[in-house]
Coordinates of C-alpha atoms in Angstrom, one line a residue:
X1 CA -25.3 -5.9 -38.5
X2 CA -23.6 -5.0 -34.9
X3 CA -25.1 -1.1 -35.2
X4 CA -28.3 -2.5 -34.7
X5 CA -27.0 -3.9 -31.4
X6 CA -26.4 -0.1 -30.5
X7 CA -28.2 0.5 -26.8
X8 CA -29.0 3.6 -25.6
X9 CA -29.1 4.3 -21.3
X10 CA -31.5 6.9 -20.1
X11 CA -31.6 8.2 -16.3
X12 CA -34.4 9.5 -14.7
X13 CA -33.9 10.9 -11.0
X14 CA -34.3 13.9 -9.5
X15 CA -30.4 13.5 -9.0
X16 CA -30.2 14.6 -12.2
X17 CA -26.9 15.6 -13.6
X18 CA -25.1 13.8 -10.1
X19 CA -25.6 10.3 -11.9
X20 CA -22.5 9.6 -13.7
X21 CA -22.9 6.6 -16.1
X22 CA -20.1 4.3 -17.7
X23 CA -19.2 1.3 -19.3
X24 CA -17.0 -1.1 -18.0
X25 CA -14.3 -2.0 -20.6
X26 CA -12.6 -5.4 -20.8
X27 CA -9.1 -5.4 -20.8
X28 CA -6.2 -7.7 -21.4
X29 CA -5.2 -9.5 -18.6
X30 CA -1.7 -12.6 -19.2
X31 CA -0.6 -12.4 -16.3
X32 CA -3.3 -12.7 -13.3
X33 CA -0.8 -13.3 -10.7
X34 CA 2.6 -14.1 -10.0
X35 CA 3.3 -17.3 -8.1
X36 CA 0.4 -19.8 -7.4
X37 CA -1.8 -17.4 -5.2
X38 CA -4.7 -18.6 -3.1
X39 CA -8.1 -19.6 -4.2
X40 CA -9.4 -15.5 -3.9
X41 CA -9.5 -14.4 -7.6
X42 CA -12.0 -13.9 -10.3
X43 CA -9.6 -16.6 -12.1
X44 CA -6.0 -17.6 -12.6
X45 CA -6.2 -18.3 -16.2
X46 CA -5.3 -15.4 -19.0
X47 CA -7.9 -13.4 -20.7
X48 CA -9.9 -10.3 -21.2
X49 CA -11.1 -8.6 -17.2
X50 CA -13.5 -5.8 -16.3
X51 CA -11.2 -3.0 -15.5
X52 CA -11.2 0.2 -17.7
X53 CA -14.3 2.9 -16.8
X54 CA -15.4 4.7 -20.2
X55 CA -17.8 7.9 -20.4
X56 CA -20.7 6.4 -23.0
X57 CA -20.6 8.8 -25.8
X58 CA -24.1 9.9 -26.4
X59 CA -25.0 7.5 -23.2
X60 CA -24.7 4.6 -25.9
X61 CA -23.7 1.2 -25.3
X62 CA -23.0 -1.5 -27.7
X63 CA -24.3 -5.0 -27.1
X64 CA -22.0 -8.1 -28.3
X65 CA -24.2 -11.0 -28.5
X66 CA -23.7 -13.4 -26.6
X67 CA -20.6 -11.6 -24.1
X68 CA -21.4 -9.8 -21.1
X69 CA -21.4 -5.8 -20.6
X70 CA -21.7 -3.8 -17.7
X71 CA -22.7 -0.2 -16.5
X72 CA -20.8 1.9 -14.1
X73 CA -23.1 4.2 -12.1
X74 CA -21.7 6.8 -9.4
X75 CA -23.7 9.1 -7.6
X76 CA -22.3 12.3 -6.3
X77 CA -23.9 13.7 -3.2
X78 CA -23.2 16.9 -1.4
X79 CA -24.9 18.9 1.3
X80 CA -27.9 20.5 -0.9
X81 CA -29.7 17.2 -0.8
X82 CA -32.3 17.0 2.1
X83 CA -34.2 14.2 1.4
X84 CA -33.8 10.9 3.2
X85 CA -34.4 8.8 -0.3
X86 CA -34.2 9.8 -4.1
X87 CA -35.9 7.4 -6.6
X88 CA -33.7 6.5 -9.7
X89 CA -35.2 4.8 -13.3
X90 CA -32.8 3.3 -15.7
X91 CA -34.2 2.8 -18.9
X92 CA -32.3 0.9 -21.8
X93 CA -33.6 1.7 -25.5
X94 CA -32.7 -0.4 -28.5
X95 CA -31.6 0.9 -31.5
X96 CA -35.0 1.5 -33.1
X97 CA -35.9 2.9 -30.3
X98 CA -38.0 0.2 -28.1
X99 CA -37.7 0.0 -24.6
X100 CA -35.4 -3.2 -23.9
X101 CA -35.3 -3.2 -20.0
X102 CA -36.1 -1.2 -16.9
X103 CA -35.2 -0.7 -13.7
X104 CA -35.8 1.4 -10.5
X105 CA -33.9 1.7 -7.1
X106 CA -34.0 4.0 -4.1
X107 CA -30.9 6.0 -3.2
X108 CA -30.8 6.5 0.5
X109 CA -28.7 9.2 1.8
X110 CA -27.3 9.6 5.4
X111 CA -27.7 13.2 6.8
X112 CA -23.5 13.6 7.5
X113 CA -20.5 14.6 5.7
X114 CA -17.6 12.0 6.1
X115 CA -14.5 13.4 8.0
X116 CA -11.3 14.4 6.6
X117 CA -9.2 11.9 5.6
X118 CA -6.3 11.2 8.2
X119 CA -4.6 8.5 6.2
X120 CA -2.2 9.6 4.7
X121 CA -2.0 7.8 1.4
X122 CA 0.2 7.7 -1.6
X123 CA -0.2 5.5 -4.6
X124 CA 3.5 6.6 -6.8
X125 CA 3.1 9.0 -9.3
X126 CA 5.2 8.9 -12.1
X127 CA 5.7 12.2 -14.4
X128 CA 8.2 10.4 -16.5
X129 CA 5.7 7.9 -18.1
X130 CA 3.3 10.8 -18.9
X131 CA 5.9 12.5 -20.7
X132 CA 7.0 9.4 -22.8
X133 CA 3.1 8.3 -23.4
X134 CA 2.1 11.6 -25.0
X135 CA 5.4 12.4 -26.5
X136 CA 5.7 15.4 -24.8
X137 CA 8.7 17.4 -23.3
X138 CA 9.2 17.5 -19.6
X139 CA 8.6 20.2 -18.0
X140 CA 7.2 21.9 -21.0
X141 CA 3.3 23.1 -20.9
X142 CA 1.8 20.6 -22.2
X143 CA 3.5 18.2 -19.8
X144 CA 2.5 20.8 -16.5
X145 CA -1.2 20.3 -17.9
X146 CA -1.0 16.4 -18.3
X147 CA 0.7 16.2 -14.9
X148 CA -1.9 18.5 -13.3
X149 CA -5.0 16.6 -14.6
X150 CA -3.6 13.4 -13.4
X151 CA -2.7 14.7 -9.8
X152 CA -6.1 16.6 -9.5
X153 CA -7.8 13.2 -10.5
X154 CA -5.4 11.1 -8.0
X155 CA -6.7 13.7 -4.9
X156 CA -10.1 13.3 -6.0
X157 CA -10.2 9.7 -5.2
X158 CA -8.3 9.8 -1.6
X159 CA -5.0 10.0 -2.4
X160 CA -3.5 12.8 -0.7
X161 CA 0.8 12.6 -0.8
X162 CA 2.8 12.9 -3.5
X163 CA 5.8 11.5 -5.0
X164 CA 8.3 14.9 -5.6
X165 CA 11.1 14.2 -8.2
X166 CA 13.3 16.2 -6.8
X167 CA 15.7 13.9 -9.1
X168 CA 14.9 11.6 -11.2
X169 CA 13.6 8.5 -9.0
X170 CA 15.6 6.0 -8.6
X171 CA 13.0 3.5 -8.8
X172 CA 12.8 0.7 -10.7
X173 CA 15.2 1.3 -12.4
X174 CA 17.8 -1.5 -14.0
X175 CA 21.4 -0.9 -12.7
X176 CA 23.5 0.8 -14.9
X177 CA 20.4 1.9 -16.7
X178 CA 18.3 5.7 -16.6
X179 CA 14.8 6.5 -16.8
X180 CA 13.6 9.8 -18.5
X181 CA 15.2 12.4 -16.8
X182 CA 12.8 14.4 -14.3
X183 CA 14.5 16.7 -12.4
X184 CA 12.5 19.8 -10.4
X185 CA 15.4 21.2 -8.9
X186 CA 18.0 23.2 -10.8
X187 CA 21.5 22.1 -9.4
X188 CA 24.8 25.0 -10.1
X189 CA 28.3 23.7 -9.5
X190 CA 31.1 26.3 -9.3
X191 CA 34.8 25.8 -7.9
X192 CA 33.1 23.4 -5.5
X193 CA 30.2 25.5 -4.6
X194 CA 27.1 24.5 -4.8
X195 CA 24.2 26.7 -5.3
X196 CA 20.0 25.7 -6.1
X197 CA 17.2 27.3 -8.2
X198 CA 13.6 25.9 -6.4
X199 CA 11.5 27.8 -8.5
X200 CA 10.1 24.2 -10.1
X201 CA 9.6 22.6 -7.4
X202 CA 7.7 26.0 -5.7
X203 CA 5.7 24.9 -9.2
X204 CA 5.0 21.3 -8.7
X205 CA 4.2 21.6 -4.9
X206 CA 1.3 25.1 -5.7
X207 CA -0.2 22.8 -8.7
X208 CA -0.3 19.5 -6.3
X209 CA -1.9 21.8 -3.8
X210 CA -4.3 23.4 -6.3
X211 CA -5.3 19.9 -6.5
X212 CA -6.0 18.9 -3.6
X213 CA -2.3 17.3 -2.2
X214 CA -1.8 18.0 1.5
X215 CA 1.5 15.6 2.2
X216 CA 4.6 15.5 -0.2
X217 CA 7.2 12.4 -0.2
X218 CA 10.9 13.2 -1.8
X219 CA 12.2 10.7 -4.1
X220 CA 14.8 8.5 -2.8
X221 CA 18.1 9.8 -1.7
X222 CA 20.1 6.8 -2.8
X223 CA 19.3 3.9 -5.0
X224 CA 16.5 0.9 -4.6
X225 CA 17.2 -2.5 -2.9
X226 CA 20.5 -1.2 -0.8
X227 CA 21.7 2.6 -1.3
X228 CA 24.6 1.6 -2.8
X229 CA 25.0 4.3 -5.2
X230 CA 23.5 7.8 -5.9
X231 CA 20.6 8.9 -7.9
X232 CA 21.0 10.7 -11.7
X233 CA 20.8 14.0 -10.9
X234 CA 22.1 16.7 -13.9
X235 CA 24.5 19.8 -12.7
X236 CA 25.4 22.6 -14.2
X237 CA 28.9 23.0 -14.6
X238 CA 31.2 25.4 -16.9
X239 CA 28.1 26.0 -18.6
X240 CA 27.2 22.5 -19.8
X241 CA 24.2 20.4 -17.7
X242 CA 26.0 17.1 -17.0
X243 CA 25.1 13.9 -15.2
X244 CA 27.1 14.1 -12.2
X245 CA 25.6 11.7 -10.2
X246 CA 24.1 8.5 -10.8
X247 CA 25.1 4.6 -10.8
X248 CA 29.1 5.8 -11.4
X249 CA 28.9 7.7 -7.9
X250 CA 29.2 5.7 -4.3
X251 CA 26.5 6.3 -2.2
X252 CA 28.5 7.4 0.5
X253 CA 31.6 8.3 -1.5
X254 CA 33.0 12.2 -1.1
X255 CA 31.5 14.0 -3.6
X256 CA 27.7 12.7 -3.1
X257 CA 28.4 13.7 0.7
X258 CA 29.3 16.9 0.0
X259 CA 26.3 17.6 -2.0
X260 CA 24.2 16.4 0.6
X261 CA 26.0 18.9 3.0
X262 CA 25.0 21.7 0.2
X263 CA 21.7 20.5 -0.6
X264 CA 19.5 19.1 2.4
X265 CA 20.0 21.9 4.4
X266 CA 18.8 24.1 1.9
X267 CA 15.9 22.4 0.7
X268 CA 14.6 22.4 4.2
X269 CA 14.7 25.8 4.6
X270 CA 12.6 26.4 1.8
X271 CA 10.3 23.9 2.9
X272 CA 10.2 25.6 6.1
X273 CA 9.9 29.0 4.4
X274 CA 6.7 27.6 3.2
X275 CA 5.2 26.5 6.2
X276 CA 4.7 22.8 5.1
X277 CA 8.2 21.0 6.3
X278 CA 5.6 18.8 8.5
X279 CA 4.3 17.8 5.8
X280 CA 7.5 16.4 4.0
X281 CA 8.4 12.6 4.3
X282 CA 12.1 11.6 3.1
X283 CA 12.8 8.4 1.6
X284 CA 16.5 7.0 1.7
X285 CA 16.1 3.5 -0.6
X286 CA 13.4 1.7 -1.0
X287 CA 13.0 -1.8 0.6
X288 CA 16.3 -2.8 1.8
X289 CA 17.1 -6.1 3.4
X290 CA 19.2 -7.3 6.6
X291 CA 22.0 -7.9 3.3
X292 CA 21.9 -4.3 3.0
X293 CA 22.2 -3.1 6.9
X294 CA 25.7 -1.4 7.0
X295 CA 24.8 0.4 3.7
X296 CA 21.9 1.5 4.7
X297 CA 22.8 2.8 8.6
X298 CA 25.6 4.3 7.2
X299 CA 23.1 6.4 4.6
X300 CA 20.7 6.6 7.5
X301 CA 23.5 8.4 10.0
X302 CA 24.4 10.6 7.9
X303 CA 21.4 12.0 5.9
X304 CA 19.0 12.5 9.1
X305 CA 21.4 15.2 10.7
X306 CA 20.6 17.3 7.7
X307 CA 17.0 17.3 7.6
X308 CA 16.3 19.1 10.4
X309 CA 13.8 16.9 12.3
X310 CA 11.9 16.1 8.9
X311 CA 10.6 12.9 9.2
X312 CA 11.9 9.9 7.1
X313 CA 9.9 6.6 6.0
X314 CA 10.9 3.8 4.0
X315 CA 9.5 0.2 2.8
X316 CA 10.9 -2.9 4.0
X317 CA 9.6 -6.2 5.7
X318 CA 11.7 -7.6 8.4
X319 CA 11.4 -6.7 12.4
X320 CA 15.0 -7.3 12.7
X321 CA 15.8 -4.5 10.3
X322 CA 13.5 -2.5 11.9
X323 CA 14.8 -3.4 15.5
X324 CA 18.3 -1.8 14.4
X325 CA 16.6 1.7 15.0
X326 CA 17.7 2.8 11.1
X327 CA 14.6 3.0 9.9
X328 CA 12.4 5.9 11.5
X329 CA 8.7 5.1 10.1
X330 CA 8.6 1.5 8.5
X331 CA 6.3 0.9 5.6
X332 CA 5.5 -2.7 6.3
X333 CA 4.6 -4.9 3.7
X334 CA 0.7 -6.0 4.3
X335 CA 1.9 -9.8 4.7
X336 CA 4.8 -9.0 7.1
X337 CA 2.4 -6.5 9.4
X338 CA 2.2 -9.2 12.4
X339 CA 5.4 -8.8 14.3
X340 CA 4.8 -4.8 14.0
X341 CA 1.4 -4.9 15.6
X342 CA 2.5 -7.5 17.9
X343 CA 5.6 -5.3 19.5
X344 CA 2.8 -2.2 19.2
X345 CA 4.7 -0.2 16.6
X346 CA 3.1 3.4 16.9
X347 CA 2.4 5.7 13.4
X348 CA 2.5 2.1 11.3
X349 CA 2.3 2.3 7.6
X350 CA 1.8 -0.6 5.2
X351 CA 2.0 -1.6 1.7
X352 CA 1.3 -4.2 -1.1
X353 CA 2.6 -5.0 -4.5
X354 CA 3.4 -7.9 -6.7
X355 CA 4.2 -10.3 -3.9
X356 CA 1.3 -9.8 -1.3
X357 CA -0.4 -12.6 -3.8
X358 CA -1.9 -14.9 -1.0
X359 CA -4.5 -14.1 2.0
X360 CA -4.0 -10.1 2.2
X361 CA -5.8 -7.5 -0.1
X362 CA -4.5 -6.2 -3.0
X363 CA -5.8 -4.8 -6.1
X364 CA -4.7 -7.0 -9.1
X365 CA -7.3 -6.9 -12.1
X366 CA -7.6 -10.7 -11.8
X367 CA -9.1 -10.1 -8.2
X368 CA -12.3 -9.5 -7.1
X369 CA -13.1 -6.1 -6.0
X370 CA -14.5 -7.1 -2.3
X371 CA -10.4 -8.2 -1.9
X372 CA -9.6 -4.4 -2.3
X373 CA -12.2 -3.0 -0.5
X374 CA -11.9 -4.6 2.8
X375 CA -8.4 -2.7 2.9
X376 CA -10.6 0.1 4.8
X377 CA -11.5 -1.7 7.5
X378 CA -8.5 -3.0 8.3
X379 CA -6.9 0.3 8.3
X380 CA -9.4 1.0 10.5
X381 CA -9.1 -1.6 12.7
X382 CA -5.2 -1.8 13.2
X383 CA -5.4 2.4 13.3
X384 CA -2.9 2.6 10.3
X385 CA -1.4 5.9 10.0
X386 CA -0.3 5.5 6.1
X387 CA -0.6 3.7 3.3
X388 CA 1.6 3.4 0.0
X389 CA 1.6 1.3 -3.5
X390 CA 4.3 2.0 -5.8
X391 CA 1.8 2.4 -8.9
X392 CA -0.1 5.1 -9.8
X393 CA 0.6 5.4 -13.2
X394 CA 3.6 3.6 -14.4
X395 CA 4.0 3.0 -17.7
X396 CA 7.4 1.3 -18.4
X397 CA 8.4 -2.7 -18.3
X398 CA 10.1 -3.6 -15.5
X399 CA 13.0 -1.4 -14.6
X400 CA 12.0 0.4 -17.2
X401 CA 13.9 -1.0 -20.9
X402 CA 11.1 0.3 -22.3
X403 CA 7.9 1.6 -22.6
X404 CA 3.9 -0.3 -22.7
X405 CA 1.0 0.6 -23.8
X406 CA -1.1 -0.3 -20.9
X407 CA -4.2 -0.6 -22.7
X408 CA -3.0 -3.6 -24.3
X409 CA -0.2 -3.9 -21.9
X410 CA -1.8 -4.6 -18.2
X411 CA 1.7 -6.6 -16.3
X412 CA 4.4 -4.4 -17.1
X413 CA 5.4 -7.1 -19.9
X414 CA 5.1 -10.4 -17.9
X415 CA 6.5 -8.7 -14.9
X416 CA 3.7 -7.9 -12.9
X417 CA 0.4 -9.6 -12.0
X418 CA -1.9 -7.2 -14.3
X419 CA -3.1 -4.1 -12.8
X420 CA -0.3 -3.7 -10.4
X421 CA 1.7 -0.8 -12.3
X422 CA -1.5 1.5 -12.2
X423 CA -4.4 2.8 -11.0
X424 CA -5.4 4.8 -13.9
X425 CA -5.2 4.9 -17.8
X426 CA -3.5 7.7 -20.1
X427 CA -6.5 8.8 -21.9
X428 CA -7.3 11.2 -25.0
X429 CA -5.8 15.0 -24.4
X430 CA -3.8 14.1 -21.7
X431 CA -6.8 13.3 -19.1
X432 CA -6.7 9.9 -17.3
X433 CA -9.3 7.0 -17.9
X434 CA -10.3 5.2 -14.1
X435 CA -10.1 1.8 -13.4
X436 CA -12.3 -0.4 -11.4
X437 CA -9.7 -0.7 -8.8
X438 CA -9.5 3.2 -8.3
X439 CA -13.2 3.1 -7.5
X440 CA -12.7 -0.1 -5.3
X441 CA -10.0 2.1 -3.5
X442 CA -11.4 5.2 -3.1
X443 CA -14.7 3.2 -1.4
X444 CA -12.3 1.3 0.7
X445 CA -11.3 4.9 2.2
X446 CA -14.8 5.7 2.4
X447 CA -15.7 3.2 4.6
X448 CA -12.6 4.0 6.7
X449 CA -13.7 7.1 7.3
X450 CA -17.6 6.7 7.4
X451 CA -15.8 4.2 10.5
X452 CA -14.0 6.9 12.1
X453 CA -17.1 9.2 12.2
X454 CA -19.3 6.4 13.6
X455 CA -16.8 5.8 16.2
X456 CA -16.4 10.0 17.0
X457 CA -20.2 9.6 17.7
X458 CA -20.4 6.5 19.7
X459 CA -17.0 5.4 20.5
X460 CA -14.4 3.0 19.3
X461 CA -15.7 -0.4 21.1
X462 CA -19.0 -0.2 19.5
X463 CA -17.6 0.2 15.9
X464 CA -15.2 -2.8 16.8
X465 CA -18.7 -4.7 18.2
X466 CA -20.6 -4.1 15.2
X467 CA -17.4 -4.8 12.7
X468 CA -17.2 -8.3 14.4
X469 CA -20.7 -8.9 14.6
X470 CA -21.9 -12.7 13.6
X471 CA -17.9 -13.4 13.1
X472 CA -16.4 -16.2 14.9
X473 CA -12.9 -14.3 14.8
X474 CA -11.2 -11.0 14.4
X475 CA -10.6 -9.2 11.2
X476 CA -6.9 -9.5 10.6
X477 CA -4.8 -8.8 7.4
X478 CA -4.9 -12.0 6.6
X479 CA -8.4 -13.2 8.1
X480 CA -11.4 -11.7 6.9
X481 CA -15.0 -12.3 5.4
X482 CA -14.7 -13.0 1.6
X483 CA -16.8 -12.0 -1.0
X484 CA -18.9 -9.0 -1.4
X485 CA -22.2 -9.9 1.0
X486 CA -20.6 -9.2 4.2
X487 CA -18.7 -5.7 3.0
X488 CA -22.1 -4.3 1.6
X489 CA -24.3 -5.7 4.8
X490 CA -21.5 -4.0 7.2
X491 CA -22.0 -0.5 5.3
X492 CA -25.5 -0.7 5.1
X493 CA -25.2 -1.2 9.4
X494 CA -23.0 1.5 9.5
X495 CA -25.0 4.2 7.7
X496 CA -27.7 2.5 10.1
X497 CA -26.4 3.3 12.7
X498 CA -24.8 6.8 11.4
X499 CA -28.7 8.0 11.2
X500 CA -29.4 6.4 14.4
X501 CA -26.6 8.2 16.6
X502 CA -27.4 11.8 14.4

């Protein structure tokens, strides 16, 4: 009888109610990675993965025989706590009540609060999938609840820009194809006049700050892979809303241009009105290629006049691109980083996704979690101003033909190595489930800025000295200790020598 095999978890701590405890879920996992990989994952064979983070209901676990089953423990601290060390019991009860296993462990805690957070760092969030996955209406309040939760839950775990769909992204996105229409600003047409209502977006940008959101990007101007065409974007016209723009409508033909004209220069203004215009990016199209140059400067030249000294930033991977002087902040792909650094690139960005399979870190289920964690000190190290993945919470197949569940779901259907679409999981009552690899993340940033507060108390060369300590080479993207030994060994130096230096 499997309710026998029922376990309940007791904590004992004077941390009390800080000590959050879940259970690790196993999740469905067919395609680990795309392309052969390297020899740095859990496995590259299909099957169930540790991702999903439950609450236990009633702090109850149950125990399959014979499978593994983990606990999730996180520990919140704050400025109250004045001891140097706080003892922690875990006690595991059967289901008749007999005590099946204990443990105790000693929670050290360093006297300092971790700086700010100056990376700026954006994981895509996508309203559209949470308005198809709970069947709700956009825009409508339930969906303004759904969307808040998941925002404040993205700030609380370092991510601090947001993707604004000012228009409906044109992101992965098939051509010739839509995605749910999410549109924040209201767009008037009449006898060639153009006029805007903002009050939405005034909406989304006070909830994303409620939250916690301190930088904002705007959806694409143009489409992916090229800015060949426009974006969908709905105008009201004779007093019927009708798609106006979209894959029918030349990027750079007459009437997109002259809505540009209109609209740029008035959504500046009343992001300047706000006092926040430096903290507005601008995409044009995401990822283009040397294929797609004269498309792309031709986009870039004429959009950048109208922004008013906002600043613009895109993806992409070659130097050569770059070189041309059309893109203004590159967002380099992790694996593509080397000719940046090496040409001293200043306010460098980087990325990974599906590709960045082999050598750099990335945060597929399949991988171990030491492969995403090291991202921090390589940010550190290389003094990486931003960092993007294009997957919050996406919830389609690729270019979206239709919709997953991602519980059962985890690759987009066979498009993605699993886990790459999202960082979080659409949970009961609109309020996201975490992942392993949000935690992984968020503790990668941590140790970027416990870093950055070790070096503003004994100076950079001494945090590069201790990073490289016992290492017969430098930490690169690509070269860097494996496995988790050497990550928890360097942050157990660090907070050594945090408590030394205070």
């Amino acid at each position: 009888d499997l309710r026998e095999n029922v376990v309940r978890v007791e904590v004992q701590s004077p941390l009390g109610q800080r000590v959050r405890v879940r259970s690790v879920v196993n999740v469905p996992v067919l395609l680990p990675v795309c392309g052969e990989g390297d020899d740095n994952y859990i496995s590259k064979q299909p099957g169930m993965y540790p991702d999903l983070l439950r609450v236990l209901p009633a702090f109850s676990l149950r125990a399959v025989p014979g499978q593994w089953r983990a606990l999730w423990f996180d520990i919140t601290l704050d400025e109250t706590l004045t001891l140097p060390e706080y003892p922690l019991i875990l006690h595991v009860f059967g289901a008749d009540g007999a005590l099946l296993a204990r443990h105790s462990l000693t929670v050290g805690v360093v006297p300092a609060a971790l700086p700010p957070q100056a990376l700026i760092h954006t994981q895509w969030f996508h309203g559209d999938c949470l308005a198809d996955y709970y069947g709700v209406e956009v825009f409508s309040e339930r969906h303004w609840a759904i969307m808040e939760n998941f925002i404040r839950e993205a700030a609380e775990h370092g991510i601090n820009m947001l993707l604004t769909p000012l228009f409906t992204p044109p992101l992965d996105t098939g051509e010739g194809m839509e995605r749910t229409t999410i549109q924040l600003v209201d767009v008037h047409c009449g006898q060639g006049v153009y006029s805007f209502d903002f009050s939405r977006l005034a909406r989304f940008v006070d909830m994303a700050e409620r939250c916690g959101i301190r930088y904002f990007e705007m959806a694409h101007l143009f489409t992916q892979w090229g800015a060949a065409y426009a974006p969908k974007i709905l105008v009201w016209e004779d007093g019927a809303l009708r798609k106006k723009f979209g894959w029918h409508t030349p990027a750079m033909g007459p009437d997109y241009r002259a809505f540009l004209r209109a609209f740029l220069p008035a959504l500046t203004a009343f992001f300047k009105d706000r006092g926040m215009a430096d903290r507005v990016y601008f995409h044009l199209s995401d990822e283009p290629e040397l294929r797609h140059l004269d498309a792309y400067r031709a986009a870039a030249d004429f959009v950048r006049p109208l922004l008013a000294g906002c600043k613009t930033l895109d993806a992409l991977s070659d130097y050569e691109f770059y070189r041309t002087g059309c893109v203004e902040r590159p967002v380099v792909a992790s694996d593509h980083l080397e000719p940046f650094l090496a040409h001293g690139v200043k306010g460098l960005w980087t990325y990974y996704c599906i590709v960045q399979n082999r050598e750099v870190a990335n945060r597929f289920i399949a991988m171990p979690s030491a492969r995403s964690r090291i991202l921090g000190v390589q940010l550190y190290l290389y003094d990486i101003e931003g960092f993007l993945q294009w997957g919050y919470n996406f919830y389609n197949t690729q270019h979206s033909t239709a919709l997953v569940d991602p519980y059962s779901c985890t690759d987009g259907g066979d498009a993605f190595p699993a886990g790459d679409p999202y960082l979080v999981y659409p949970g009961r009552d609109g309020m996201p489930e975490e992942s392993i690899r949000l935690m992984t993340t968020c503790e990668a940033l941590f140790d970027l800025r416990a870093l950055r507060l070790l070096e503003a108390l004994r100076g950079r060369a001494f945090v590069d000295a201790l990073l490289h300590e016992g290492l017969a080479y430098r930490i690169t993207f690509t070269q860097y200790p494996r496995g988790e030994a050497w990550l928890l060994d360097m942050r157990r130096r660090v907070n050594g020598a945090l408590r030394a230096a205070l």
